[in-house]
DNA sequence: AAGTATACCAACCGCCATAAA
DNA sequence: GTTTATGGCGGTTGGTATACT
């Protein structure tokens, strides 16, 4: 009982790899490649299970591995992607060449521990704090967001209300669908989309008055009241909830959203501190860029990044 | 200086999806 | 259709280095 199926031979070694073992594995893989990991240990003369060899090679020995501290750019990307997809480490790692899921996971776990131990530095305004307090029962955004994926559409709205018990629900949409068939007329299509689904003109804005109350355009308020937001919840996978304060599209078709969103501690933060919006290119399967330059071919899901101050 | 607590991270474990038998 | 083998993934652990008292 007890032994893992791939390691049920006796005499398998475990624990840290010695330099000699590394050398054997490197020599074998570089000359023969790896067709089947379960055959590697025997052929390479190693007392390990195939799974252990695979892990060692992928996470440490393969030649294109990147080691050392994460750059600020890498950190930002990790934080953004984690905000979008949660603990899907392999997915996140696929956007950081040479980095492994294990490394990113380790980084995140130690990083998040630091943040929890030394919580909430100055970045919250009174506004975000008060909203955060209203939602203090919101304790596990990532898990709940992932659970959300598995629900049928009929119950999504209900779950959404549990997830985001705000006076103003977050505004989420799939810009790929929003701009479907835009064919260059991005500005007009987005305008139409916003008008149809939210009643919000793209030049209208939300504002915050001196009492830190949100002031909405009448059209947006009525859209919220009529329960039509968010309009396109089927494709929520790569989204993070944001609360739109203003929305505008300039003549080049570049959209700007000023928002609040949740950080990794589930606090609402002012996204203006980090104005980058990432754009998920669904066709290519990677992030498209920091600013939104909508084209009919690369439209995907809006992502937003966490403030760089975190 | 010595003992203890904490941080880090490589490696392991169990689960799952897929492919082969 | 069922069973078995394998690779991939995310959660977790435990050994070691570092910080703290």
Coordinates of N, CA, C and O in Angstrom, one line a residue, chain A residues 35-132:
Chain A
X35 N 11.4 10.5 -24.8 CA 10.1 10.0 -25.4 C 9.2 9.6 -24.3 O 8.0 10.1 -24.3
X36 N 9.6 8.9 -23.4 CA 8.8 8.3 -22.3 C 9.6 8.5 -21.0 O 10.6 7.8 -20.8
X37 N 9.0 9.3 -20.1 CA 9.8 9.6 -18.9 C 9.9 8.3 -18.0 O 10.9 8.2 -17.3
X38 N 9.0 7.4 -18.1 CA 9.2 6.2 -17.3 C 10.3 5.3 -17.7 O 10.8 4.5 -16.9
X39 N 10.8 5.5 -18.9 CA 12.0 4.8 -19.3 C 13.3 5.5 -19.0 O 14.4 4.9 -19.1
X40 N 13.2 6.8 -18.7 CA 14.4 7.6 -18.6 C 15.3 7.1 -17.4 O 16.5 7.0 -17.7
X41 N 14.8 6.9 -16.2 CA 15.7 6.6 -15.1 C 16.5 5.3 -15.4 O 17.7 5.3 -15.1
X42 N 15.9 4.3 -16.0 CA 16.6 3.1 -16.2 C 17.7 3.3 -17.2 O 18.9 3.0 -17.0
X43 N 17.3 3.9 -18.3 CA 18.3 4.2 -19.4 C 19.4 5.1 -19.0 O 20.5 5.1 -19.5
X44 N 19.1 6.1 -18.1 CA 20.1 7.0 -17.7 C 20.9 6.6 -16.5 O 21.8 7.2 -16.1
X45 N 20.5 5.4 -16.0 CA 21.2 4.9 -14.8 C 20.9 5.6 -13.5 O 21.8 5.9 -12.7
X46 N 19.7 6.0 -13.4 CA 19.3 6.7 -12.2 C 18.3 5.9 -11.3 O 17.5 5.2 -11.9
X47 N 18.5 6.0 -10.0 CA 17.6 5.3 -9.1 C 16.4 6.2 -8.7 O 16.1 6.4 -7.6
X48 N 15.8 6.8 -9.7 CA 14.6 7.7 -9.5 C 13.5 7.2 -10.3 O 13.6 6.4 -11.2
X49 N 12.3 7.6 -9.9 CA 11.1 7.3 -10.8 C 11.1 8.4 -11.9 O 11.6 9.5 -11.8
X50 N 10.4 8.0 -13.0 CA 10.3 8.8 -14.1 C 9.7 10.2 -13.8 O 10.2 11.2 -14.4
X51 N 8.8 10.2 -13.0 CA 8.1 11.4 -12.6 C 9.1 12.4 -12.0 O 9.1 13.6 -12.2
X52 N 10.0 11.9 -11.1 CA 10.9 12.7 -10.5 C 11.9 13.3 -11.5 O 12.3 14.4 -11.4
X53 N 12.3 12.4 -12.5 CA 13.2 12.9 -13.5 C 12.6 14.0 -14.3 O 13.2 15.0 -14.7
X54 N 11.3 13.8 -14.7 CA 10.6 14.8 -15.5 C 10.6 16.1 -14.7 O 10.9 17.2 -15.3
X55 N 10.3 16.1 -13.5 CA 10.2 17.3 -12.7 C 11.5 18.0 -12.6 O 11.6 19.2 -12.7
X56 N 12.6 17.2 -12.3 CA 13.9 17.8 -12.2 C 14.3 18.5 -13.5 O 14.9 19.6 -13.5
X57 N 14.0 17.8 -14.6 CA 14.4 18.4 -15.9 C 13.6 19.7 -16.2 O 14.2 20.7 -16.5
X58 N 12.3 19.6 -16.0 CA 11.4 20.7 -16.4 C 11.7 21.9 -15.5 O 11.7 23.0 -15.9
X59 N 11.8 21.7 -14.2 CA 11.9 22.8 -13.3 C 13.3 23.3 -13.0 O 13.5 24.3 -12.4
X60 N 14.3 22.5 -13.4 CA 15.7 22.9 -13.0 C 16.7 22.8 -14.1 O 17.6 23.6 -14.2
X61 N 16.7 21.7 -14.8 CA 17.9 21.3 -15.6 C 17.7 21.8 -17.1 O 18.7 21.9 -17.8
X62 N 16.5 21.9 -17.6 CA 16.4 22.2 -19.0 C 17.1 23.5 -19.3 O 17.1 24.5 -18.5
X63 N 17.7 23.6 -20.5 CA 18.6 24.7 -20.8 C 18.0 26.0 -20.9 O 18.7 27.0 -20.7
X64 N 16.7 26.1 -21.2 CA 16.1 27.4 -21.4 C 15.5 28.0 -20.1 O 14.7 28.9 -20.2
X65 N 15.9 27.4 -19.0 CA 15.3 27.8 -17.8 C 15.9 29.2 -17.4 O 17.0 29.5 -17.7
X66 N 15.0 30.0 -16.8 CA 15.5 31.3 -16.3 C 15.5 31.3 -14.8 O 14.6 30.9 -14.1
X67 N 16.6 31.7 -14.2 CA 16.7 31.6 -12.7 C 16.8 33.1 -12.2 O 17.0 34.0 -12.9
X68 N 16.8 33.2 -10.9 CA 17.1 34.4 -10.3 C 15.8 35.2 -10.0 O 14.7 34.8 -10.3
X69 N 16.0 36.4 -9.5 CA 14.8 37.2 -9.1 C 14.0 37.6 -10.2 O 14.4 37.7 -11.4
X70 N 12.7 37.7 -9.9 CA 11.8 38.2 -11.0 C 12.0 39.6 -11.2 O 12.2 40.4 -10.3
X71 N 11.9 40.0 -12.5 CA 12.0 41.5 -12.8 C 10.7 42.1 -12.4 O 9.7 41.5 -12.3
X72 N 10.7 43.4 -12.2 CA 9.5 44.1 -12.0 C 8.4 43.9 -13.0 O 7.2 43.8 -12.7
X73 N 8.8 43.8 -14.3 CA 7.9 43.5 -15.3 C 7.2 42.1 -15.2 O 6.0 41.9 -15.3
X74 N 8.1 41.2 -14.8 CA 7.6 39.8 -14.6 C 6.6 39.8 -13.4 O 5.5 39.2 -13.4
X75 N 6.9 40.5 -12.3 CA 6.1 40.6 -11.2 C 4.7 41.2 -11.5 O 3.7 40.6 -11.2
X76 N 4.7 42.2 -12.3 CA 3.5 42.8 -12.7 C 2.6 41.9 -13.5 O 1.4 41.8 -13.3
X77 N 3.3 41.2 -14.4 CA 2.6 40.3 -15.2 C 2.0 39.1 -14.4 O 0.8 38.7 -14.6
X78 N 2.7 38.6 -13.5 CA 2.2 37.5 -12.6 C 1.0 38.0 -11.8 O 0.0 37.3 -11.8
X79 N 1.1 39.2 -11.3 CA 0.0 39.7 -10.5 C -1.2 39.9 -11.3 O -2.3 39.6 -11.0
X80 N -1.0 40.5 -12.5 CA -2.1 40.7 -13.4 C -2.8 39.4 -13.8 O -4.0 39.2 -13.8
X81 N -1.9 38.4 -14.2 CA -2.5 37.2 -14.6 C -3.2 36.4 -13.5 O -4.2 35.8 -13.7
X82 N -2.6 36.5 -12.3 CA -3.2 35.8 -11.2 C -4.6 36.5 -10.9 O -5.5 35.8 -10.6
X83 N -4.6 37.8 -11.0 CA -5.9 38.4 -10.8 C -6.9 37.9 -11.8 O -8.1 37.8 -11.6
X84 N -6.5 37.5 -13.0 CA -7.4 37.1 -14.1 C -7.7 35.7 -14.0 O -8.9 35.3 -14.2
X85 N -6.8 34.8 -13.7 CA -7.0 33.4 -13.8 C -6.8 32.6 -12.5 O -7.0 31.4 -12.5
X86 N -6.4 33.3 -11.4 CA -6.3 32.6 -10.2 C -5.1 31.7 -10.1 O -4.1 32.0 -10.8
X87 N -5.2 30.6 -9.4 CA -4.0 29.8 -9.1 C -3.7 28.8 -10.3 O -3.3 27.7 -10.1
X88 N -3.8 29.3 -11.5 CA -3.5 28.4 -12.6 C -2.1 28.7 -13.0 O -1.8 29.4 -14.0
X89 N -1.2 28.1 -12.2 CA 0.2 28.4 -12.3 C 0.9 28.1 -13.6 O 1.7 28.9 -14.2
X90 N 0.5 27.0 -14.2 CA 1.0 26.6 -15.5 C 0.6 27.6 -16.5 O 1.4 28.0 -17.4
X91 N -0.6 28.0 -16.4 CA -1.1 29.0 -17.4 C -0.3 30.3 -17.3 O 0.1 30.9 -18.2
X92 N -0.1 30.7 -16.0 CA 0.6 32.0 -15.8 C 2.0 31.8 -16.3 O 2.6 32.7 -17.0
X93 N 2.6 30.7 -16.0 CA 4.0 30.4 -16.4 C 4.2 30.4 -17.9 O 5.3 30.8 -18.4
X94 N 3.1 30.1 -18.6 CA 3.3 30.0 -20.1 C 3.5 31.4 -20.7 O 3.8 31.6 -21.8
X95 N 3.2 32.4 -19.9 CA 3.4 33.8 -20.4 C 4.8 34.4 -19.9 O 5.1 35.5 -20.2
X96 N 5.5 33.6 -19.2 CA 6.8 34.1 -18.7 C 7.9 33.1 -19.2 O 8.1 32.1 -18.5
X97 N 8.5 33.4 -20.3 CA 9.5 32.5 -20.9 C 10.6 32.1 -19.9 O 11.1 33.0 -19.2
X98 N 10.8 30.8 -19.8 CA 11.9 30.3 -18.9 C 11.5 30.2 -17.5 O 12.3 29.6 -16.7
X99 N 10.3 30.6 -17.1 CA 9.9 30.5 -15.7 C 9.0 29.3 -15.6 O 8.2 29.0 -16.5
X100 N 9.0 28.6 -14.5 CA 8.2 27.4 -14.3 C 7.0 27.7 -13.4 O 7.0 28.7 -12.6
X101 N 6.0 26.9 -13.5 CA 4.8 27.0 -12.6 C 5.2 26.9 -11.2 O 4.7 27.7 -10.3
X102 N 6.2 26.0 -10.9 CA 6.6 25.8 -9.5 C 7.2 27.1 -8.9 O 6.9 27.5 -7.8
X103 N 8.1 27.7 -9.7 CA 8.8 28.9 -9.3 C 7.8 30.1 -9.0 O 7.8 30.8 -8.0
X104 N 6.8 30.2 -10.0 CA 5.8 31.3 -9.8 C 4.9 31.0 -8.6 O 4.6 31.9 -7.8
X105 N 4.6 29.7 -8.4 CA 3.8 29.4 -7.3 C 4.5 29.7 -6.0 O 3.9 30.3 -5.1
X106 N 5.8 29.3 -5.9 CA 6.5 29.6 -4.7 C 6.6 31.1 -4.5 O 6.5 31.6 -3.4
X107 N 6.9 31.8 -5.6 CA 7.0 33.3 -5.5 C 5.7 33.9 -4.9 O 5.7 34.7 -4.0
X108 N 4.6 33.4 -5.5 CA 3.3 33.9 -5.1 C 3.0 33.6 -3.6 O 2.6 34.5 -2.9
X109 N 3.3 32.4 -3.2 CA 2.9 32.0 -1.9 C 3.8 32.8 -0.9 O 3.2 33.2 0.2
X110 N 5.0 33.1 -1.1 CA 5.8 33.9 -0.2 C 5.4 35.3 -0.3 O 5.4 36.0 0.7
X111 N 5.1 35.8 -1.5 CA 4.7 37.2 -1.7 C 3.4 37.5 -1.0 O 3.3 38.4 -0.3
X112 N 2.4 36.6 -1.1 CA 1.1 36.8 -0.6 C 1.2 36.7 1.0 O 0.5 37.4 1.7
X113 N 2.1 35.9 1.5 CA 2.2 35.8 2.9 C 2.8 37.1 3.5 O 2.3 37.5 4.5
X114 N 3.7 37.7 2.8 CA 4.2 38.9 3.2 C 3.1 40.0 3.3 O 3.0 40.7 4.2
X115 N 2.3 40.0 2.2 CA 1.2 41.0 2.2 C 0.2 40.8 3.3 O -0.3 41.7 3.9
X116 N -0.1 39.5 3.6 CA -1.0 39.2 4.7 C -0.5 39.6 6.0 O -1.1 40.1 6.9
X117 N 0.8 39.3 6.2 CA 1.4 39.6 7.5 C 1.5 41.1 7.7 O 1.3 41.6 8.8
X118 N 1.7 41.9 6.6 CA 1.8 43.3 6.8 C 0.8 43.9 5.9 O 1.1 44.3 4.7
X119 N -0.5 44.0 6.3 CA -1.6 44.3 5.4 C -1.7 45.7 5.1 O -1.2 46.6 5.8
X120 N -2.5 45.9 4.0 CA -3.0 47.2 3.6 C -2.3 48.5 3.9 O -2.6 49.2 4.8
X121 N -1.2 48.7 3.2 CA -0.6 50.0 3.3 C -1.4 51.0 2.5 O -2.4 50.7 2.0
X122 N -0.9 52.2 2.5 CA -1.7 53.4 2.2 C -2.7 53.4 1.0 O -3.4 54.3 0.9
X123 N -2.6 52.4 0.1 CA -3.2 52.5 -1.2 C -4.7 52.7 -1.2 O -5.3 53.0 -2.2
X124 N -5.4 52.4 -0.1 CA -6.8 52.5 -0.1 C -7.3 54.0 0.2 O -6.8 54.6 1.1
X125 N -8.2 54.4 -0.6 CA -8.8 55.7 -0.3 C -10.0 55.5 0.6 O -10.4 54.3 0.9
X126 N -10.6 56.5 1.1 CA -11.8 56.4 1.9 C -12.9 55.6 1.1 O -13.6 54.9 1.6
X127 N -12.9 55.9 -0.2 CA -14.0 55.3 -1.0 C -13.8 53.8 -1.0 O -14.7 53.1 -0.8
X128 N -12.6 53.4 -1.4 CA -12.4 52.0 -1.5 C -12.5 51.3 -0.2 O -13.0 50.2 -0.1
X129 N -12.1 51.9 0.9 CA -12.3 51.3 2.2 C -13.7 51.1 2.5 O -14.1 50.0 3.0
X130 N -14.6 52.1 2.2 CA -16.0 52.0 2.6 C -16.6 50.9 1.8 O -17.4 50.1 2.3
X131 N -16.2 50.8 0.5 CA -16.8 49.7 -0.3 C -16.3 48.4 0.2 O -17.0 47.4 0.3
X132 N -15.0 48.3 0.6 CA -14.4 47.1 1.1 C -15.2 46.6 2.3 O -15.5 45.5 2.5

